[in-house]
Coordinates of C-alpha atoms and ligand atoms in Angstrom, one line a residue:
X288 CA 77.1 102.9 100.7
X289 CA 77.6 105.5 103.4
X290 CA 80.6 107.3 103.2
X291 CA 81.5 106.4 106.7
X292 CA 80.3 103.4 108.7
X293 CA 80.6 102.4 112.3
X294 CA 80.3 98.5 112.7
X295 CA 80.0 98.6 116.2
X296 CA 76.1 97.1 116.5
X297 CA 77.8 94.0 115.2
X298 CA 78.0 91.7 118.5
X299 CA 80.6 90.0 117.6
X300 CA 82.9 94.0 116.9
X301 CA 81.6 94.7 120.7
X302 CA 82.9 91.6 121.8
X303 CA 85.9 91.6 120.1
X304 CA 86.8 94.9 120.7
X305 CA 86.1 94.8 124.2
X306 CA 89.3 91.9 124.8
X307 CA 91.4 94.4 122.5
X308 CA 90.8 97.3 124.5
X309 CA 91.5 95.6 128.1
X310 CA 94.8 96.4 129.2
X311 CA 94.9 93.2 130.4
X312 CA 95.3 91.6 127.0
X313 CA 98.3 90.1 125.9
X314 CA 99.7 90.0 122.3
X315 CA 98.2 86.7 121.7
X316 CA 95.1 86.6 122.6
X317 CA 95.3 90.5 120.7
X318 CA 96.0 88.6 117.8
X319 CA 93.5 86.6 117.7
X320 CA 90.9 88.8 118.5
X321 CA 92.6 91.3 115.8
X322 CA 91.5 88.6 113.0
X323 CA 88.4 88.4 114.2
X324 CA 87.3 91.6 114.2
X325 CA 89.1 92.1 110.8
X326 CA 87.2 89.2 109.2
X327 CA 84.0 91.2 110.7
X328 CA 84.6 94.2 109.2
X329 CA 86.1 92.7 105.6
X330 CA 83.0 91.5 105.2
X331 CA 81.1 94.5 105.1
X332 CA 83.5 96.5 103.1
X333 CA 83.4 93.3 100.7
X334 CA 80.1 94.8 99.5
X335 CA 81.9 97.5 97.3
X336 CA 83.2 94.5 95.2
X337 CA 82.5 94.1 91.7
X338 CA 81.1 91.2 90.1
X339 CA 80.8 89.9 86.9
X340 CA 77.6 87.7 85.5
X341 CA 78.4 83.9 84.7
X342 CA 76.2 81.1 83.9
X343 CA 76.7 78.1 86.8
X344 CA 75.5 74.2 86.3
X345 CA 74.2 72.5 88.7
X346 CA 73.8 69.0 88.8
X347 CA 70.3 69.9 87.8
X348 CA 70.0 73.0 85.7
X349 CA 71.9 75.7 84.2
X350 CA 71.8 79.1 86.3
X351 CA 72.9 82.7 87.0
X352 CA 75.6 83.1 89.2
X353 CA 78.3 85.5 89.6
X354 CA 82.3 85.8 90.5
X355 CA 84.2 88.8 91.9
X356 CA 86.4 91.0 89.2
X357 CA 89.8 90.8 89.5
X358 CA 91.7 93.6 90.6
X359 CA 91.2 93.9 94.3
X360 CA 94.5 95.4 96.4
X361 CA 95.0 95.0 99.8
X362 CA 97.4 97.8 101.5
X363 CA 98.3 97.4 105.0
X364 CA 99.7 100.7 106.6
X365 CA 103.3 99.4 108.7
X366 CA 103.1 98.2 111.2
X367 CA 99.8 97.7 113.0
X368 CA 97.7 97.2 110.1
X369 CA 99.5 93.7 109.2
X370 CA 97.8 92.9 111.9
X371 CA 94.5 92.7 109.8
X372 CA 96.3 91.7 106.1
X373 CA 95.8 87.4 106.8
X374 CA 92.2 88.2 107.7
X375 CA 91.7 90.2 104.8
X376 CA 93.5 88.4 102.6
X377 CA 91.1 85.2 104.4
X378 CA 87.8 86.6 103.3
X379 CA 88.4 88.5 99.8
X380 CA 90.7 85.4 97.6
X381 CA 92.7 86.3 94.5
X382 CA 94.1 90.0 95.9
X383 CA 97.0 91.6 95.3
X384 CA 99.2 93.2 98.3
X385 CA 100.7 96.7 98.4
X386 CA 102.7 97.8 101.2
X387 CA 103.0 101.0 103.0
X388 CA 105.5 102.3 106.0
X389 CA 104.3 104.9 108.1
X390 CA 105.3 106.3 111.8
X391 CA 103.8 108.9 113.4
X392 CA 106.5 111.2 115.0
X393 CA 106.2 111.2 119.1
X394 CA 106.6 114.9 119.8
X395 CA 104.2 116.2 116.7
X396 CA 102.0 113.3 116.0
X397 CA 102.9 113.9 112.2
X398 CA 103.1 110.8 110.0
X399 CA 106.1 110.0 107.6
X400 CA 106.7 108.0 104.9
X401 CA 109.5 105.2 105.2
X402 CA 108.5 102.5 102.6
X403 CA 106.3 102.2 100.2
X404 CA 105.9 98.9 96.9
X405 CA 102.7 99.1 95.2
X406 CA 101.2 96.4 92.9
X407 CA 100.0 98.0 89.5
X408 CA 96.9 100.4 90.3
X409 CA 94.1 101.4 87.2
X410 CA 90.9 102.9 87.6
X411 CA 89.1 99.9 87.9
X412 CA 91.5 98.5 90.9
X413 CA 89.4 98.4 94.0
X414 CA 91.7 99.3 96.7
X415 CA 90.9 98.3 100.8
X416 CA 93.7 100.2 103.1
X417 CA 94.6 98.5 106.2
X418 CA 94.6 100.2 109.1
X419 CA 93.6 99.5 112.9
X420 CA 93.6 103.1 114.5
X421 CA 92.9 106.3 112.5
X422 CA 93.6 109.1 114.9
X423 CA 94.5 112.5 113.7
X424 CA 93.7 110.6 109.8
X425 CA 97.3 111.6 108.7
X426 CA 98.4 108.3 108.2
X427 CA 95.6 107.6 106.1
X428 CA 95.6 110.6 104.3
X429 CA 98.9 110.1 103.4
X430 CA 99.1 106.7 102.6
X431 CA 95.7 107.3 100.1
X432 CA 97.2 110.0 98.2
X433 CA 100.1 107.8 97.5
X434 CA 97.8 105.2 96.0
X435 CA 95.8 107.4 94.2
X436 CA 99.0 108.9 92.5
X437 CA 99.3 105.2 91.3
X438 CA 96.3 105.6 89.8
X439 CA 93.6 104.2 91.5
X440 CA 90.7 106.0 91.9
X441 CA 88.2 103.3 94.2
X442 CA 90.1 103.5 97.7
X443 CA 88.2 101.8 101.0
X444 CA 90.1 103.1 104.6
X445 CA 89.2 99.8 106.5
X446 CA 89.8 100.6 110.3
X447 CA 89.2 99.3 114.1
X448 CA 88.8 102.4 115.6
X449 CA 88.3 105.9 114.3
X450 CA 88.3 109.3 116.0
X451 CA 85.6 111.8 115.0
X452 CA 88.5 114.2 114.6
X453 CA 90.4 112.4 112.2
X454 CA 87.6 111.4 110.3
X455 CA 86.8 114.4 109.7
X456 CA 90.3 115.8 108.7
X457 CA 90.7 112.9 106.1
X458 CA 87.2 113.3 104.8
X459 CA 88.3 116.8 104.0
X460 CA 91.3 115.7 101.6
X461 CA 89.8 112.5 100.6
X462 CA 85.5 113.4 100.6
X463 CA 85.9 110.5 97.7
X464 CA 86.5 107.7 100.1
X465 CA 84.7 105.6 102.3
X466 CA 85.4 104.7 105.8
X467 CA 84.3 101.4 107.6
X468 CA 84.9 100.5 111.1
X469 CA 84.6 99.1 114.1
X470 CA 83.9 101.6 116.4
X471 CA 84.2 105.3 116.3
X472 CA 85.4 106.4 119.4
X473 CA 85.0 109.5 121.4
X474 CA 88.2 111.9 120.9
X475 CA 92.0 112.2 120.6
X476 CA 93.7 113.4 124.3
X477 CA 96.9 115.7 124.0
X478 CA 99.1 113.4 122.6
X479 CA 96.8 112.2 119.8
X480 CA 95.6 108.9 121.3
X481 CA 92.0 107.6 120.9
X482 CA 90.2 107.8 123.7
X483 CA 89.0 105.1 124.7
X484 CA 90.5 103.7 122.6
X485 CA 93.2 100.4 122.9
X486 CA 97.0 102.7 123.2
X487 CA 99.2 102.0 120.6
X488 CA 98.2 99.1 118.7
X489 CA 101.2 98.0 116.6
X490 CA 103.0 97.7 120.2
X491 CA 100.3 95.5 121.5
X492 CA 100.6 93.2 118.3
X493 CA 104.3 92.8 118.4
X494 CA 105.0 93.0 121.8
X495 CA 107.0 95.5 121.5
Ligands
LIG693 C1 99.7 104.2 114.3 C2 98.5 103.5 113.7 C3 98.3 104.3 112.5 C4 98.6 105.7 113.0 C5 97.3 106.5 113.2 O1 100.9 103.9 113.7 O2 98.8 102.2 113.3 O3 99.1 104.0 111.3 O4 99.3 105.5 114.2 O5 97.6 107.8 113.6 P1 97.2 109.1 112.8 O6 95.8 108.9 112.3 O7 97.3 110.2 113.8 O8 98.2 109.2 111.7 P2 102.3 104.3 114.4 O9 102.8 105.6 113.8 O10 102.2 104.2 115.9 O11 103.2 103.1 113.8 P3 103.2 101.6 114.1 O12 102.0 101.0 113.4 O13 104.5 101.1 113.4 O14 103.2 101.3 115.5
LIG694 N1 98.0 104.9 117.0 C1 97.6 103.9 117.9 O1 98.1 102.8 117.8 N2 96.8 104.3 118.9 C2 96.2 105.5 119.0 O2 95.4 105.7 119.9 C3 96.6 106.5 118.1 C4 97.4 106.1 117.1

């Protein structure tokens, strides 16, 4: 797998991504489109699962199958990425939650920590964080090192939209960990907002 993917050949990430980023959207048709492109992207990341060998019968024969290990962790950054947790949680059954809360200060962009309750992490856990907009990456750089002091050592950054400038910042601290999403857009503006980008995501969700 490459260590960072952008989805955005997918028609169905164009279109959805397209209603998300018109200011014209409200939150619940945001919602809706939010799942959508969640389920899009889940599905691609699903390909780092591990599976283990079993022997299926048909109504005809006996034949090789397979079913996903156990062990998958799904850990959506507060607020915005509960916006993709039911999606997740839709395509990839039998996963575990962890929560983290993270808000980005106003003046300095810088992320801090206000929550965090992890489910029990090992080596083998594979771990998919949720969240929509990685800017500067300090969010997910953050909430990543938490989980890997937990323990787990296969993390997944699941995203919407990335900037090249924050992927590159978290690839620095985390070179260890993939990144798949929708789109990678073309920079951050002076306030560390993706351009083009969507605006703040969590406040289009909630209405807020
Ligand atoms: C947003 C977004 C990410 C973070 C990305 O959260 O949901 O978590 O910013 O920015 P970064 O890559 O520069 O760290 P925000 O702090 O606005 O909180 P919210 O989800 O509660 O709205
Ligand atoms: N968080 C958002 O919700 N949007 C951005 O553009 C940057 C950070």
């Amino acid at each position: 797998m490459k260590m960072i993917q952008d989805l955005s050949d997918h028609p169905l990430v164009q279109h959805y991504l397209t209603i998300l980023r018109d200011q014209r959207t409200q939150a619940s048709e945001f919602r809706r489109c939010s799942r959508g492109i969640t389920e899009v992207i889940m599905v691609e990341a699903a390909r780092l699962l591990a599976l283990e060998s079993m022997e299926v019968t048909t109504p005809l024969e006996v034949t090789q199958g397979a079913r996903l290990s156990p062990g998958v962790v799904f850990v959506p950054i507060l607020r915005a990425g509960l916006g993709m947790l039911e999606p997740a949680m839709s395509i990839i059954p039998g996963s575990s939650v962890g929560y983290i809360g993270l808000e980005r200060d106003e003046v300095t962009a810088e992320a801090s920590c206000y929550y965090a309750k992890m489910p029990d992490l090992s080596a083998s856990t594979q771990v998919f964080v949720l969240d929509p907009m990685l800017a500067t990456g300090g969010s997910a750089a953050q909430c990543v090192a938490q989980i890997k002091a937990h323990g787990a050592k296969r993390v997944c950054m699941v995203c919407v939209i990335a900037a090249p400038e924050g992927l590159a910042a978290f690839q620095k601290e985390h070179p260890d960990v993939p990144v798949i999403a929708g789109k990678i857009d073309r920079q951050l503006n002076e306030r560390k907002y993706i351009l083009p980008g969507l605006g703040d995501f969590g406040d289009r969700l909630f209405n807020t």
